[in-house]
Amino acid sequence: MTTVDTSAIPVAGRGGASASRRAAPYLLAFVGAAWLVVLFLVPLISGLLVSLMTGNPEQGYALTWNWAIYRDVIAGGNVPYLLFLGRALFYGATATVLTIVIGYPMAYFIAFRVSQRWKTPLLSLVMISFLVSFVLRINMWKFLLGNDGPVISALHALPFVPADFHILGTSAAVIGTMTYNDLAFMVLPIYVALERIDPSLHEAARDLYGHRRSVFLRVTLPLSRAGIFSGILLVFIDCAGDPVNSQIMGGTGTTVIGQAIQTAYLTNQQYNVAAALSTILMVALGIILFAYARVFGTDNIEDLV
């Protein structure tokens, strides 16, 4: 009986399947790179080029490579743009800290203190505010905190509250509304990080450390830092560039860089100034994020992917 060696016979489709597997990572990388180029790099370069133009809306704008506009914007002149930028960063940082203080206990409670059947309803309550328009939510807070609203009216009834006490138009109103609007962006990443903690680690930690505070500080908090850092990125970037909260809830003393960009573009039609301010804001946020990555690293964010 004759045996036939089939090892040298090519299998149909084997080469094509192997080539597809090798090409798959490059195709996926190309899609991601194209997404970043179209939605990030192209707008960034376009904004930079617009900022270097000179002209006016009637006669049009021409690219003259006017780098002096950044010196003029930073110097400020009659408009203190640097003050607006610093105020926006301060508001964003304060709101971020408040979302951590409020959001971490909420995420901890949902992850460890309730049964499985109640986790989804509680997470839905965290997300339910997004079913209402962003602007409508802010206007509702404006009604509640207005001088004739229920909150201030109730406070004025107390003997130790002065008659001129108000919240609307202050930094507290702006920061408080930012905290409310972005709270879910902090709760959800922290909850995901807490859910990934192996329960056996808590059991072992209780055997080693005993006290709940020691278990939390030595085990739970370090293992959930990926969620905290991700939440910081989401909340801080959103709050630092937001012009709506300060415009509706604030006053003349709460103007931020986002409002200045909006005014320069829509009201004054100074498109080059608006583009320069946007570029400065993006550079400032980029420096902060770069410093964040250098200090804390990016592995913490990758843990949630």
GROMACS .gro file of C-alpha atoms in nm:
model
  305
    1MET     CA    1   0.000   0.000   0.000
    2THR     CA    2   0.146   0.333  -0.107
    3THR     CA    3   0.130   0.634   0.127
    4VAL     CA    4   0.120   0.985  -0.007
    5ASP     CA    5   0.298   1.270   0.170
    6THR     CA    6   0.048   1.557   0.188
    7SER     CA    7   0.259   1.798   0.392
    8ALA     CA    8   0.384   1.976   0.080
    9ILE     CA    9   0.037   2.019  -0.068
   10PRO     CA   10  -0.080   2.381  -0.009
   11VAL     CA   11  -0.408   2.424   0.172
   12ALA     CA   12  -0.644   2.659  -0.007
   13GLY     CA   13  -0.702   2.981   0.178
   14ARG     CA   14  -0.434   2.924   0.442
   15GLY     CA   15  -0.204   3.194   0.304
   16GLY     CA   16  -0.488   3.442   0.267
   17ALA     CA   17  -0.609   3.387   0.624
   18SER     CA   18  -0.257   3.429   0.760
   19ALA     CA   19  -0.212   3.752   0.564
   20SER     CA   20  -0.544   3.884   0.695
   21ARG     CA   21  -0.440   3.813   1.052
   22ARG     CA   22  -0.113   3.995   1.000
   23ALA     CA   23  -0.287   4.292   0.838
   24ALA     CA   24  -0.565   4.323   1.100
   25PRO     CA   25  -0.360   4.520   1.360
   26TYR     CA   26  -0.243   4.764   1.092
   27LEU     CA   27  -0.596   4.815   0.962
   28LEU     CA   28  -0.724   4.883   1.313
   29ALA     CA   29  -0.436   5.122   1.378
   30PHE     CA   30  -0.511   5.299   1.049
   31VAL     CA   31  -0.874   5.352   1.149
   32GLY     CA   32  -0.774   5.497   1.485
   33ALA     CA   33  -0.504   5.715   1.330
   34ALA     CA   34  -0.745   5.843   1.063
   35TRP     CA   35  -0.999   5.924   1.334
   36LEU     CA   36  -0.742   6.128   1.527
   37VAL     CA   37  -0.619   6.305   1.214
   38VAL     CA   38  -0.966   6.404   1.093
   39LEU     CA   39  -1.122   6.497   1.427
   40PHE     CA   40  -0.818   6.626   1.619
   41LEU     CA   41  -0.514   6.710   1.410
   42VAL     CA   42  -0.697   6.880   1.120
   43PRO     CA   43  -0.910   7.106   1.348
   44LEU     CA   44  -0.602   7.187   1.556
   45ILE     CA   45  -0.399   7.293   1.252
   46SER     CA   46  -0.698   7.479   1.106
   47GLY     CA   47  -0.745   7.673   1.430
   48LEU     CA   48  -0.374   7.759   1.438
   49LEU     CA   49  -0.384   7.888   1.081
   50VAL     CA   50  -0.696   8.096   1.148
   51SER     CA   51  -0.528   8.251   1.452
   52LEU     CA   52  -0.240   8.367   1.231
   53MET     CA   53  -0.471   8.555   0.994
   54THR     CA   54  -0.541   8.927   0.988
   55GLY     CA   55  -0.843   9.112   0.857
   56ASN     CA   56  -1.206   9.172   0.943
   57PRO     CA   57  -1.544   9.016   0.858
   58GLU     CA   58  -1.624   9.279   0.593
   59GLN     CA   59  -1.300   9.258   0.395
   60GLY     CA   60  -1.219   8.901   0.482
   61TYR     CA   61  -0.921   8.737   0.649
   62ALA     CA   62  -0.586   8.652   0.495
   63LEU     CA   63  -0.308   8.431   0.626
   64THR     CA   64  -0.025   8.668   0.720
   65TRP     CA   65   0.147   8.449   0.981
   66ASN     CA   66   0.071   8.706   1.249
   67TRP     CA   67   0.240   8.539   1.547
   68ALA     CA   68   0.218   8.868   1.735
   69ILE     CA   69  -0.148   8.796   1.807
   70TYR     CA   70  -0.041   8.552   2.079
   71ARG     CA   71   0.168   8.822   2.243
   72ASP     CA   72  -0.127   9.062   2.224
   73VAL     CA   73  -0.368   8.803   2.365
   74ILE     CA   74  -0.138   8.710   2.651
   75ALA     CA   75  -0.071   9.076   2.728
   76GLY     CA   76  -0.446   9.115   2.743
   77GLY     CA   77  -0.490   9.483   2.675
   78ASN     CA   78  -0.843   9.578   2.775
   79VAL     CA   79  -0.947   9.214   2.813
   80PRO     CA   80  -0.768   9.003   3.080
   81TYR     CA   81  -0.758   8.675   2.889
   82LEU     CA   82  -0.498   8.520   3.119
   83LEU     CA   83  -0.723   8.589   3.417
   84PHE     CA   84  -1.008   8.415   3.236
   85LEU     CA   85  -0.783   8.117   3.161
   86GLY     CA   86  -0.662   8.091   3.519
   87ARG     CA   87  -1.017   8.117   3.648
   88ALA     CA   88  -1.133   7.840   3.413
   89LEU     CA   89  -0.852   7.610   3.529
   90PHE     CA   90  -0.931   7.688   3.893
   91TYR     CA   91  -1.302   7.620   3.846
   92GLY     CA   92  -1.224   7.296   3.664
   93ALA     CA   93  -0.980   7.178   3.932
   94THR     CA   94  -1.219   7.265   4.216
   95ALA     CA   95  -1.513   7.091   4.050
   96THR     CA   96  -1.292   6.787   3.985
   97VAL     CA   97  -1.196   6.762   4.352
   98LEU     CA   98  -1.561   6.795   4.456
   99THR     CA   99  -1.670   6.520   4.217
  100ILE     CA  100  -1.408   6.290   4.372
  101VAL     CA  101  -1.523   6.372   4.725
  102ILE     CA  102  -1.888   6.312   4.635
  103GLY     CA  103  -1.851   6.049   4.366
  104TYR     CA  104  -1.611   5.805   4.534
  105PRO     CA  105  -1.845   5.722   4.826
  106MET     CA  106  -2.132   5.681   4.578
  107ALA     CA  107  -1.932   5.441   4.361
  108TYR     CA  108  -1.803   5.255   4.668
  109PHE     CA  109  -2.154   5.212   4.805
  110ILE     CA  110  -2.289   5.081   4.474
  111ALA     CA  111  -1.994   4.846   4.422
  112PHE     CA  112  -1.967   4.694   4.772
  113ARG     CA  113  -2.268   4.780   4.986
  114VAL     CA  114  -2.571   4.686   4.775
  115SER     CA  115  -2.688   4.358   4.627
  116GLN     CA  116  -2.645   4.276   4.261
  117ARG     CA  117  -3.012   4.342   4.181
  118TRP     CA  118  -2.987   4.706   4.299
  119LYS     CA  119  -2.665   4.800   4.120
  120THR     CA  120  -2.822   4.859   3.780
  121PRO     CA  121  -3.108   5.076   3.914
  122LEU     CA  122  -2.867   5.287   4.119
  123LEU     CA  123  -2.632   5.334   3.823
  124SER     CA  124  -2.934   5.432   3.617
  125LEU     CA  125  -3.016   5.701   3.874
  126VAL     CA  126  -2.662   5.834   3.834
  127MET     CA  127  -2.708   5.853   3.457
  128ILE     CA  128  -3.070   5.973   3.454
  129SER     CA  129  -2.972   6.340   3.452
  130PHE     CA  130  -2.832   6.294   3.102
  131LEU     CA  131  -3.185   6.232   2.976
  132VAL     CA  132  -3.249   6.603   3.027
  133SER     CA  133  -3.086   6.873   2.815
  134PHE     CA  134  -2.759   7.012   2.953
  135VAL     CA  135  -2.880   7.372   2.922
  136LEU     CA  136  -3.217   7.286   3.075
  137ARG     CA  137  -3.049   7.135   3.380
  138ILE     CA  138  -2.842   7.448   3.433
  139ASN     CA  139  -3.148   7.672   3.397
  140MET     CA  140  -3.330   7.461   3.654
  141TRP     CA  141  -3.046   7.527   3.899
  142LYS     CA  142  -3.068   7.895   3.810
  143PHE     CA  143  -3.434   7.889   3.913
  144LEU     CA  144  -3.361   7.701   4.236
  145LEU     CA  145  -3.073   7.929   4.338
  146GLY     CA  146  -3.224   8.255   4.214
  147ASN     CA  147  -3.289   8.540   4.455
  148ASP     CA  148  -3.662   8.461   4.444
  149GLY     CA  149  -3.611   8.086   4.427
  150PRO     CA  150  -3.706   7.835   4.696
  151VAL     CA  151  -3.352   7.786   4.830
  152ILE     CA  152  -3.267   8.153   4.888
  153SER     CA  153  -3.618   8.231   5.012
  154ALA     CA  154  -3.586   7.956   5.273
  155LEU     CA  155  -3.242   8.078   5.378
  156HIS     CA  156  -3.362   8.437   5.413
  157ALA     CA  157  -3.619   8.313   5.661
  158LEU     CA  158  -3.336   8.212   5.896
  159PRO     CA  159  -3.228   8.480   6.146
  160PHE     CA  160  -2.853   8.444   6.085
  161VAL     CA  161  -2.867   8.485   5.703
  162PRO     CA  162  -2.822   8.848   5.586
  163ALA     CA  163  -3.083   9.002   5.360
  164ASP     CA  164  -2.838   9.054   5.073
  165PHE     CA  165  -2.719   8.692   5.075
  166HIS     CA  166  -2.722   8.535   4.728
  167ILE     CA  167  -2.565   8.241   4.547
  168LEU     CA  168  -2.647   8.309   4.185
  169GLY     CA  169  -2.376   8.508   4.009
  170THR     CA  170  -2.096   8.379   4.232
  171SER     CA  171  -1.812   8.135   4.179
  172ALA     CA  172  -1.985   7.890   4.415
  173ALA     CA  173  -2.285   7.870   4.184
  174VAL     CA  174  -2.065   7.805   3.880
  175ILE     CA  175  -1.850   7.541   4.051
  176GLY     CA  176  -2.154   7.374   4.210
  177THR     CA  177  -2.331   7.341   3.877
  178MET     CA  178  -2.015   7.206   3.713
  179THR     CA  179  -1.989   6.947   3.989
  180TYR     CA  180  -2.350   6.842   3.942
  181ASN     CA  181  -2.327   6.815   3.563
  182ASP     CA  182  -2.004   6.613   3.561
  183LEU     CA  183  -2.056   6.394   3.867
  184ALA     CA  184  -2.148   6.090   3.660
  185PHE     CA  185  -1.819   6.117   3.468
  186MET     CA  186  -1.641   6.055   3.799
  187VAL     CA  187  -1.875   5.796   3.950
  188LEU     CA  188  -1.880   5.556   3.656
  189PRO     CA  189  -1.501   5.513   3.603
  190ILE     CA  190  -1.448   5.469   3.976
  191TYR     CA  191  -1.730   5.215   3.993
  192VAL     CA  192  -1.577   5.015   3.706
  193ALA     CA  193  -1.240   5.013   3.883
  194LEU     CA  194  -1.395   4.904   4.212
  195GLU     CA  195  -1.595   4.628   4.046
  196ARG     CA  196  -1.275   4.477   3.909
  197ILE     CA  197  -1.123   4.430   4.255
  198ASP     CA  198  -1.115   4.061   4.350
  199PRO     CA  199  -1.320   4.012   4.672
  200SER     CA  200  -1.058   3.766   4.796
  201LEU     CA  201  -0.812   4.055   4.820
  202HIS     CA  202  -1.038   4.224   5.074
  203GLU     CA  203  -1.062   3.902   5.274
  204ALA     CA  204  -0.684   3.864   5.277
  205ALA     CA  205  -0.640   4.231   5.366
  206ARG     CA  206  -0.876   4.200   5.661
  207ASP     CA  207  -0.670   3.908   5.787
  208LEU     CA  208  -0.349   4.109   5.754
  209TYR     CA  209  -0.450   4.463   5.850
  210GLY     CA  210  -0.770   4.413   6.047
  211HIS     CA  211  -0.909   4.766   6.050
  212ARG     CA  212  -1.141   4.880   5.771
  213ARG     CA  213  -0.951   5.205   5.730
  214SER     CA  214  -0.624   5.020   5.675
  215VAL     CA  215  -0.787   4.786   5.423
  216PHE     CA  216  -0.930   5.084   5.235
  217LEU     CA  217  -0.605   5.283   5.232
  218ARG     CA  218  -0.375   4.991   5.153
  219VAL     CA  219  -0.591   4.788   4.913
  220THR     CA  220  -0.912   4.949   4.787
  221LEU     CA  221  -0.786   5.301   4.718
  222PRO     CA  222  -0.465   5.198   4.532
  223LEU     CA  223  -0.654   4.945   4.320
  224SER     CA  224  -0.918   5.201   4.226
  225ARG     CA  225  -0.680   5.479   4.126
  226ALA     CA  226  -0.726   5.393   3.758
  227GLY     CA  227  -1.089   5.500   3.787
  228ILE     CA  228  -0.999   5.814   3.980
  229PHE     CA  229  -0.740   5.923   3.724
  230SER     CA  230  -0.975   5.853   3.432
  231GLY     CA  231  -1.249   6.052   3.603
  232ILE     CA  232  -1.009   6.341   3.659
  233LEU     CA  233  -0.937   6.359   3.287
  234LEU     CA  234  -1.303   6.349   3.191
  235VAL     CA  235  -1.422   6.604   3.446
  236PHE     CA  236  -1.133   6.851   3.437
  237ILE     CA  237  -1.116   6.884   3.059
  238ASP     CA  238  -1.492   6.927   3.032
  239CYS     CA  239  -1.515   7.186   3.311
  240ALA     CA  240  -1.208   7.388   3.211
  241GLY     CA  241  -1.341   7.456   2.862
  242ASP     CA  242  -1.710   7.494   2.947
  243PRO     CA  243  -1.860   7.840   2.876
  244VAL     CA  244  -2.223   7.756   2.955
  245ASN     CA  245  -2.218   7.712   3.332
  246SER     CA  246  -2.042   8.042   3.398
  247GLN     CA  247  -2.258   8.225   3.146
  248ILE     CA  248  -2.589   8.113   3.300
  249MET     CA  249  -2.498   8.076   3.667
  250GLY     CA  250  -2.222   8.334   3.698
  251GLY     CA  251  -2.183   8.709   3.667
  252THR     CA  252  -1.926   8.964   3.556
  253GLY     CA  253  -1.675   8.833   3.807
  254THR     CA  254  -1.693   8.469   3.692
  255THR     CA  255  -1.604   8.505   3.323
  256VAL     CA  256  -1.390   8.216   3.196
  257ILE     CA  257  -1.187   8.155   2.883
  258GLY     CA  258  -1.470   7.964   2.717
  259GLN     CA  259  -1.694   8.271   2.738
  260ALA     CA  260  -1.416   8.489   2.597
  261ILE     CA  261  -1.379   8.255   2.300
  262GLN     CA  262  -1.754   8.255   2.243
  263THR     CA  263  -1.775   8.635   2.263
  264ALA     CA  264  -1.479   8.687   2.030
  265TYR     CA  265  -1.621   8.447   1.771
  266LEU     CA  266  -1.996   8.507   1.781
  267THR     CA  267  -2.033   8.864   1.907
  268ASN     CA  268  -1.719   9.050   1.796
  269GLN     CA  269  -1.650   8.825   1.495
  270GLN     CA  270  -1.281   8.829   1.578
  271TYR     CA  271  -1.217   8.485   1.437
  272ASN     CA  272  -0.840   8.509   1.468
  273VAL     CA  273  -0.862   8.610   1.835
  274ALA     CA  274  -1.108   8.328   1.908
  275ALA     CA  275  -0.880   8.077   1.734
  276ALA     CA  276  -0.577   8.206   1.926
  277LEU     CA  277  -0.759   8.173   2.258
  278SER     CA  278  -0.871   7.821   2.168
  279THR     CA  279  -0.514   7.726   2.080
  280ILE     CA  280  -0.383   7.868   2.407
  281LEU     CA  281  -0.648   7.673   2.601
  282MET     CA  282  -0.560   7.349   2.422
  283VAL     CA  283  -0.188   7.404   2.484
  284ALA     CA  284  -0.253   7.472   2.853
  285LEU     CA  285  -0.463   7.156   2.885
  286GLY     CA  286  -0.202   6.961   2.689
  287ILE     CA  287   0.073   7.071   2.927
  288ILE     CA  288  -0.139   6.972   3.227
  289LEU     CA  289  -0.217   6.631   3.076
  290PHE     CA  290   0.148   6.577   2.986
  291ALA     CA  291   0.249   6.654   3.343
  292TYR     CA  292  -0.024   6.419   3.463
  293ALA     CA  293   0.109   6.138   3.242
  294ARG     CA  294   0.464   6.198   3.363
  295VAL     CA  295   0.366   6.188   3.730
  296PHE     CA  296   0.104   5.913   3.731
  297GLY     CA  297   0.174   5.729   3.406
  298THR     CA  298  -0.078   5.598   3.154
  299ASP     CA  299  -0.097   5.239   3.277
  300ASN     CA  300  -0.375   5.339   3.518
  301ILE     CA  301  -0.601   5.442   3.231
  302GLU     CA  302  -0.513   5.135   3.026
  303ASP     CA  303  -0.631   4.917   3.315
  304LEU     CA  304  -0.990   5.024   3.242
  305VAL     CA  305  -0.974   4.943   2.870
   0.00000   0.00000   0.00000
